[in-house]
Each structure stands twice: as structure tokens, then as C-alpha cells.
CSV table of C-alpha atoms in Angstrom, one decimal:
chain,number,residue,atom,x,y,z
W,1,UNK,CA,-10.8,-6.2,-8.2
W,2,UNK,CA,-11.3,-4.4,-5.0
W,3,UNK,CA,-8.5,-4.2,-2.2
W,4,UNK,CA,-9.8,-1.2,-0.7
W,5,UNK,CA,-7.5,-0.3,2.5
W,6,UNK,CA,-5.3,-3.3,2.2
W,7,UNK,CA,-1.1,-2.3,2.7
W,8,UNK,CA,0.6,-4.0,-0.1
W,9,UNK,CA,4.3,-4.0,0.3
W,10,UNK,CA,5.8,-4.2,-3.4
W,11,UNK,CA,9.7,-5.1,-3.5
W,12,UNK,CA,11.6,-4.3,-7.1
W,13,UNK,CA,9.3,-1.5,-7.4
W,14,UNK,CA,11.3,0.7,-9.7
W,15,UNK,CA,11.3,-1.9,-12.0
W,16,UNK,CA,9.2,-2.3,-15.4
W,17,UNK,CA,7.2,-5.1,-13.4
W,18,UNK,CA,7.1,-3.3,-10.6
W,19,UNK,CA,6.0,0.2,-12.1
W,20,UNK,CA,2.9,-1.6,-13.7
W,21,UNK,CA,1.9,-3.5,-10.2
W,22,UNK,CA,2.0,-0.4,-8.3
W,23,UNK,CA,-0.1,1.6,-10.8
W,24,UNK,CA,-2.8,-1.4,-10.6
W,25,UNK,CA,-2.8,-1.7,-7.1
W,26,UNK,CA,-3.1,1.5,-6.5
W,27,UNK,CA,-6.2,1.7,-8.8
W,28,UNK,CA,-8.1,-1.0,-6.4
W,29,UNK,CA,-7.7,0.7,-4.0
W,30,UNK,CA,-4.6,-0.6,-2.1
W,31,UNK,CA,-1.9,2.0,0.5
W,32,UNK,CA,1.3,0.9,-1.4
W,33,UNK,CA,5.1,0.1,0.2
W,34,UNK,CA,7.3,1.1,-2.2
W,35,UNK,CA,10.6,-0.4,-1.9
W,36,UNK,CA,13.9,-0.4,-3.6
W,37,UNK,CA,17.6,0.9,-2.8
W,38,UNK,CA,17.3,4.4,-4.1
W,39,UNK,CA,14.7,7.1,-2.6
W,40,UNK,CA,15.0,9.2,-5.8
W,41,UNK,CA,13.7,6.4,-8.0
W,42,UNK,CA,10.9,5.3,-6.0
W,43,UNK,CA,9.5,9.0,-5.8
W,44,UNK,CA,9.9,9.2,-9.6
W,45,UNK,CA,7.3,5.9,-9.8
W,46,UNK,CA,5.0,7.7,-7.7
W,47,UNK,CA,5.3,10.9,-9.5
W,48,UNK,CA,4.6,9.2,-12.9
W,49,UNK,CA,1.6,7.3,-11.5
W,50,UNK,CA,0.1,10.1,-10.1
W,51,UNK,CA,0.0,8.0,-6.6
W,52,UNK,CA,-1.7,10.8,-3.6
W,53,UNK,CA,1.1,11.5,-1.2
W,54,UNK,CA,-1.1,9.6,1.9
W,55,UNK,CA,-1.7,6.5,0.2
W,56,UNK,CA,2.1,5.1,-0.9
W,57,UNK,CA,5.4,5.6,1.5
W,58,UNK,CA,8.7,5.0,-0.6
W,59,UNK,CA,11.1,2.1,1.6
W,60,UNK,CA,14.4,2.5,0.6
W,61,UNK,CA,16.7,-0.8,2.0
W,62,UNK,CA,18.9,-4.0,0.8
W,63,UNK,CA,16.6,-6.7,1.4
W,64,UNK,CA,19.5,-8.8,1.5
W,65,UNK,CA,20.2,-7.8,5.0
W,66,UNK,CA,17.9,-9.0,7.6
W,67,UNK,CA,18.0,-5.7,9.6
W,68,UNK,CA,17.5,-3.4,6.4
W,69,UNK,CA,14.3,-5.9,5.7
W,70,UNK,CA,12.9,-5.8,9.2
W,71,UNK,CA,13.6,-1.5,9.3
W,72,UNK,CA,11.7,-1.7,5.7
W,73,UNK,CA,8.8,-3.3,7.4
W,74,UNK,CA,9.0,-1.5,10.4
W,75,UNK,CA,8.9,1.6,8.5
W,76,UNK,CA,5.5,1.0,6.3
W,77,UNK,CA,3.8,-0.7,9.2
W,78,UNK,CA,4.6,2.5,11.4
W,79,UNK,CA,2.7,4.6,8.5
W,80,UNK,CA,-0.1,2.3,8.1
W,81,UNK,CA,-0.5,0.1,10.6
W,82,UNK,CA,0.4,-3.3,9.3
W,83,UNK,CA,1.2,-5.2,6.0
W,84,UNK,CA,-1.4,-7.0,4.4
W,85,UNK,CA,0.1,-8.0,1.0
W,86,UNK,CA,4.3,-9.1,0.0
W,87,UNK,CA,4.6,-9.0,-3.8
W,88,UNK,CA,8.5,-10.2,-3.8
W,89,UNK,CA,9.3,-8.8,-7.3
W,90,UNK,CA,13.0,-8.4,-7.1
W,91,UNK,CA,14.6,-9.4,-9.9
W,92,UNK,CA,18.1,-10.4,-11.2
W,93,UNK,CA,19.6,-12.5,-13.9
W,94,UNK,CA,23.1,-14.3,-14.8
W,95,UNK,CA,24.2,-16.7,-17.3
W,96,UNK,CA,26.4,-18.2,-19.8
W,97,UNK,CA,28.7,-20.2,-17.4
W,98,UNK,CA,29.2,-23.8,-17.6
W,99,UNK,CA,28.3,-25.6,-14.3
W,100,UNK,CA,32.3,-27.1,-14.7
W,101,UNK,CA,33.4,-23.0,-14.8
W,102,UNK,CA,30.7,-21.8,-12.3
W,103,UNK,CA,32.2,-19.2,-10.0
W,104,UNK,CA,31.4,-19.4,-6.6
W,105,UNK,CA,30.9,-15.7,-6.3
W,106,UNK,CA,28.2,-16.2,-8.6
W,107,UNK,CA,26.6,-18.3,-7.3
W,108,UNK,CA,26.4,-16.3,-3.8
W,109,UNK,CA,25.3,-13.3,-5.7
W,110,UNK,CA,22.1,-14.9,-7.2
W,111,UNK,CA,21.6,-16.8,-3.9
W,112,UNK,CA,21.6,-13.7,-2.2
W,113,UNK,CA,19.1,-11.8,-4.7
W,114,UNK,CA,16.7,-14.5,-5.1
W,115,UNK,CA,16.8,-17.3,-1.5
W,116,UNK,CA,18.3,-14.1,0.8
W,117,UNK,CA,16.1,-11.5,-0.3
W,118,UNK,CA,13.3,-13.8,0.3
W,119,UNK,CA,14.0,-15.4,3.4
W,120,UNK,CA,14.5,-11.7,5.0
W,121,UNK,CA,11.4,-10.0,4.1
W,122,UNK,CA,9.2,-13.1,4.5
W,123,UNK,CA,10.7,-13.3,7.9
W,124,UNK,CA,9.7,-9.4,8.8
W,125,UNK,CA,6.5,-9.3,7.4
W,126,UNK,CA,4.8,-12.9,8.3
W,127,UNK,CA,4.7,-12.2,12.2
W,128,UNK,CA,1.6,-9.3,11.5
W,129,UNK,CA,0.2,-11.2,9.3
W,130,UNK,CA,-0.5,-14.0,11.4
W,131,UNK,CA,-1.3,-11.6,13.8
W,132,UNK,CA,-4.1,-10.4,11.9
W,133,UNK,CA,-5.1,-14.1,10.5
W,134,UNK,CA,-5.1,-12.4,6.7
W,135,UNK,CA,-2.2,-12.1,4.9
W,136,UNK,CA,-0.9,-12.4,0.8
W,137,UNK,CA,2.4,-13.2,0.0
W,138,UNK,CA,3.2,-13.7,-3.6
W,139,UNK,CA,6.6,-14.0,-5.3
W,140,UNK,CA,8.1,-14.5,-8.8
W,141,UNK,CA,9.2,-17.8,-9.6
W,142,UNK,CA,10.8,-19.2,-12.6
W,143,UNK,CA,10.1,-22.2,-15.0
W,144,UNK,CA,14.6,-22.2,-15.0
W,145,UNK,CA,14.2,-23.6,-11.3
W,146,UNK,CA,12.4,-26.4,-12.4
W,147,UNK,CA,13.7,-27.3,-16.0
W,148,UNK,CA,17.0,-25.9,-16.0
W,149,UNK,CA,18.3,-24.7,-19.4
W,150,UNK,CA,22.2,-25.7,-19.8
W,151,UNK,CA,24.9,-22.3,-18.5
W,152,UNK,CA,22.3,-20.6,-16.2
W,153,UNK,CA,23.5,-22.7,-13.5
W,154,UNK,CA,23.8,-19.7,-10.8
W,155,UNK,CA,20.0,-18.1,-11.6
W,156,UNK,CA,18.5,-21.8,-11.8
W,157,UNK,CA,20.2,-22.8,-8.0
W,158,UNK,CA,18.7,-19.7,-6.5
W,159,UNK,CA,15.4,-19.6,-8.2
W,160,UNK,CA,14.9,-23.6,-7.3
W,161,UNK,CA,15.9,-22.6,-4.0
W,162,UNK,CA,13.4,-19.6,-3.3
W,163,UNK,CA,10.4,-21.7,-5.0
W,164,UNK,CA,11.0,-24.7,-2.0
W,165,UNK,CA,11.7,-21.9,0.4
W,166,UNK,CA,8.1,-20.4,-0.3
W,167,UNK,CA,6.3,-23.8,-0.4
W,168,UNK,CA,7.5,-25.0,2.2
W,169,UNK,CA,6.2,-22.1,4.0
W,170,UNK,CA,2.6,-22.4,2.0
W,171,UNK,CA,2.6,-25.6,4.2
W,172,UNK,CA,3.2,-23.5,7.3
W,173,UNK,CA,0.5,-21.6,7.4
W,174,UNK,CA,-2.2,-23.9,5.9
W,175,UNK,CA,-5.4,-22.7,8.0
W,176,UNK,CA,-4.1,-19.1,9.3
W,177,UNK,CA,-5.6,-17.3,6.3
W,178,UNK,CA,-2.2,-16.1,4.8
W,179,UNK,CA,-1.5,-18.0,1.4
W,180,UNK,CA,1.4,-17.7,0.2
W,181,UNK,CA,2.0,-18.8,-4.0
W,182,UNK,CA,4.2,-17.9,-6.8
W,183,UNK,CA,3.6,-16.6,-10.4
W,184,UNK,CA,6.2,-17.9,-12.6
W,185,UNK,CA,7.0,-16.3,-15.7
W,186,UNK,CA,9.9,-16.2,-18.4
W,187,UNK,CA,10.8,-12.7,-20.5
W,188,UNK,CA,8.9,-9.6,-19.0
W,189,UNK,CA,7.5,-8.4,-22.7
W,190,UNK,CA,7.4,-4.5,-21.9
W,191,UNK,CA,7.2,-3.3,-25.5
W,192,UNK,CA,4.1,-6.2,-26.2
W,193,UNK,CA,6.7,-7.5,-29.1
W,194,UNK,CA,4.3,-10.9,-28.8
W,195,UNK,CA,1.4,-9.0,-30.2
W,196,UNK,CA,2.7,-6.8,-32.1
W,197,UNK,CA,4.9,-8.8,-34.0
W,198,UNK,CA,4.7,-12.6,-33.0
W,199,UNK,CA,7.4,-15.4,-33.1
W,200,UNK,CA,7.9,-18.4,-31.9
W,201,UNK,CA,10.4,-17.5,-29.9
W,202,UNK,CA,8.5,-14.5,-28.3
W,203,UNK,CA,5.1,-16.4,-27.7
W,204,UNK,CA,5.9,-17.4,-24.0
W,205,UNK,CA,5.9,-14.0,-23.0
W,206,UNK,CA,3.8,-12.5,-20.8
W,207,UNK,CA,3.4,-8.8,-20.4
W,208,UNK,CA,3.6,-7.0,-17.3
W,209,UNK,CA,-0.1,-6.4,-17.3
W,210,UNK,CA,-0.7,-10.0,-17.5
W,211,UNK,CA,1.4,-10.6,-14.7
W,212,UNK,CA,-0.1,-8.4,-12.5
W,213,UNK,CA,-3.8,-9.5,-13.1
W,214,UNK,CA,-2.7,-12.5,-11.6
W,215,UNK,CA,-1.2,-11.1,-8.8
W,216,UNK,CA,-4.3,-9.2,-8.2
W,217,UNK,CA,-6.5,-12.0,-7.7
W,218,UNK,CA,-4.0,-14.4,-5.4
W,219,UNK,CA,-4.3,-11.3,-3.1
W,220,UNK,CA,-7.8,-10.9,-3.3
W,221,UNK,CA,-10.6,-12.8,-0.4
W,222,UNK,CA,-11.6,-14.8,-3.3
W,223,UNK,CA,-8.6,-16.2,-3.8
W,224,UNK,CA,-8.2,-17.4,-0.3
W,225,UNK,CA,-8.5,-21.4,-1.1
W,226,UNK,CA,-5.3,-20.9,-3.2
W,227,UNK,CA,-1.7,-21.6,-1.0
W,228,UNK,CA,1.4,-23.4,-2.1
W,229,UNK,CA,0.2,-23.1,-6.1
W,230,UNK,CA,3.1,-22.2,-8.6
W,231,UNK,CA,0.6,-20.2,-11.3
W,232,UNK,CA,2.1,-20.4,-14.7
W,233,UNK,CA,2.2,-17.4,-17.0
W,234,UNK,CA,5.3,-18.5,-19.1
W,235,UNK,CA,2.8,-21.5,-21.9
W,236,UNK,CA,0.1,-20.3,-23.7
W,237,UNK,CA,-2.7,-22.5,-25.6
């Protein structure tokens, strides 16, 4: 699927999720904002990927600071020219506490890498993209936020929290051709343990090139009647 000249800003993207949506952005076509916290890392990803030096820029800051989200931004719009595309991929997992136990620093710490993160980049990148009436954001949600499991209190509060942060803005922005949509999924299956060698407990899974087929279309122009939908990849048929 074509995105030929679009600027994709990809958070998380030293990750095993983010790796594998770089690499198939990149092959439609897309100029590619590669942020995570160290610079070293994200020039490894484009070095394995082969990515041309003029088409990808390598954003190192803690999106958990406003003013290192807006710099980000500021930084891959002053290379090329504007942000079409947020793929919010940053991840982050805790668990094992009882709500009765639940530490409050906890708690902060997932708010801040799932709701904080969030907030800060949406908040830098949306102003362009209404300014350009196009725009894709597209984030990873969770099925924990809506059915949470018992001890994974901390990850279940933040992940609820992001999902009614981003439909709320879906609402928003009805009209303005920017959708903005989530792709829940549970366990990232890297090694493709569910078709190799299937259980029940491993058939959920989806695999990272699952994952980012769907992200590819909910940024393409055909999926521009889609905004506020929570797409999920974590039940199979």
C-alpha cells in the first residue's frame, strides 16, 4: 500500500514492533521519524534496514516531557517539512501487584509511559496536521484496559486511560481529515511461536507483521472513513 512522500513519525522504534513498522513503511514509500531515547540504537535500526540516509532522521527524546516531545517534532518537521503519520508504539509492562498493595510509584510510572507519553506527542504533532487537513495518528491499545485481568492493576489504569484519551480526541477532529484509532493487541509473537508450534495459550498472538499491516492501511487515503475505531488483533476465528 502506497504512502509515497508521507512523514511518518514512529515512537518505540528500536523496539521488535517498531523495527518491523519502520522496515514496511519504508518499503511504501514513506520519510520515516525515528524516535527513541538513545541515538546509537536508532542508527542501528536504520543500518539493519538498509533505510537511504535522506529518507529517515533518527529523534532521540523522553516523550514524557512535553518540551522533549515538542523538540522531537520540531526536529523531523524542520527535515521534512511536516508530520503526516503518529504511530505511538511505545511500550511498557508491569504486574503482579494486588490493587490492596499497589504502589503509587507504580502507578505514576505506567501513567507516565502510556497517558503522558501520549498526551505530549499528540499535543506537538496534531497542530500541522490540522494545518494540512490530513493527518494519521494510530496508537497501541490493549484488551487489559478494557477487561482487566486481576494484579496488572498499574498497566490496566494507564492503558484505559490512553484508549479514552485518544477517543476522545477521534471525536475532535471528526471532519478535519485526521483519524485518529487504535490497534489493540496482547503478546508481540516475534519468534511466530503461534505457527510454528500452536497452543491455546499462544493463539491470540499476533505477530509484528500482522500488526503493522493494519497500521498500514488506517494511515492510508482509503482508510480515511475510519476515526475513533479500537481495531482488534488480540481474537482470532
Amino acid at each position: 500500500m502506497a504512502l509515497d512522500d508521507r512523514v511518518v513519525l514512529v515512537t518505540g522504534a528500536t523496539g521488535v514492533l517498531g523495527r518491523m513498522v519502520a522496515e514496511r513503511f519504508a518499503a511504501a514509500g514513506a520519510r520515516l521519524g525515528l524516535v527513541g531515547t538513545d541515538l546509537a540504537r536508532l542508527t542501528a535500526v536504520a543500518h539493519d534496514l538498509g533505510l537511504a540516509e535522506d529518507l529517515w532522521l533518527p529523534a532521540v527524546g523522553d516523550l514524557r516531557q512535553a518540551d522533549a516531545s515538542r523538540a522531537v517534532v520540531a526536529a523531523v518537521t524542520a527535515r521534512f517539512g511536516r508530520v503526516d503519520v503518529l504511530l505511538h508504539l511505545v511500550g511498557g509492562w508491569v504486574g503482579g501487584t494486588a490493587v490492596a498493595d499497589l504502589d503509587h510509584t507504580e502507578l505514576g510510572g505506567m501513567l507516565e509511559q502510556h497517558l503522558w507519553t501520549t498526551l505530549n506527542v499528540i499535543q506537538a504533532v496534531l497542530p500541522g496536521m490540522l494545518g494540512g487537513s490530513w493527518g494519521r495518528i494510530v496508537a497501541i491499545g490493549s484488551r487489559s484496559g478494557l477487561e482487566p485481568p486481576p494484579k496488572v492493576a498499574s498497566y490496566a489504569v494507564a492503558k484505559a486511560a490512553e484508549d479514552t484519551l485518544l477517543r476522545t480526541l477521534a471525536r475532535e477532529v471528526d471532519g478535519t481529515g485526521v483519524t485518529v484509532n487504535l490497534v489493540t493487541v496482547g503478546t508481540i509473537d516475534e519468534e511466530h511461536q503461534r505457527d510454528s508450534a500452536g497452543t491455546p495459550r499462544n493463539a491470540t498472538w499476533s505477530t509484528p507483521e500482522e500488526i503493522a499491516a493494519a497500521l498500514l492501511y488506517l494511515c492510508s487515503d482509503d482508510a480515511g472513513a475510519i476515526n475513533g475505531a479500537r481495531i482488534p488483533l488480540d481474537r482470532r476465528g
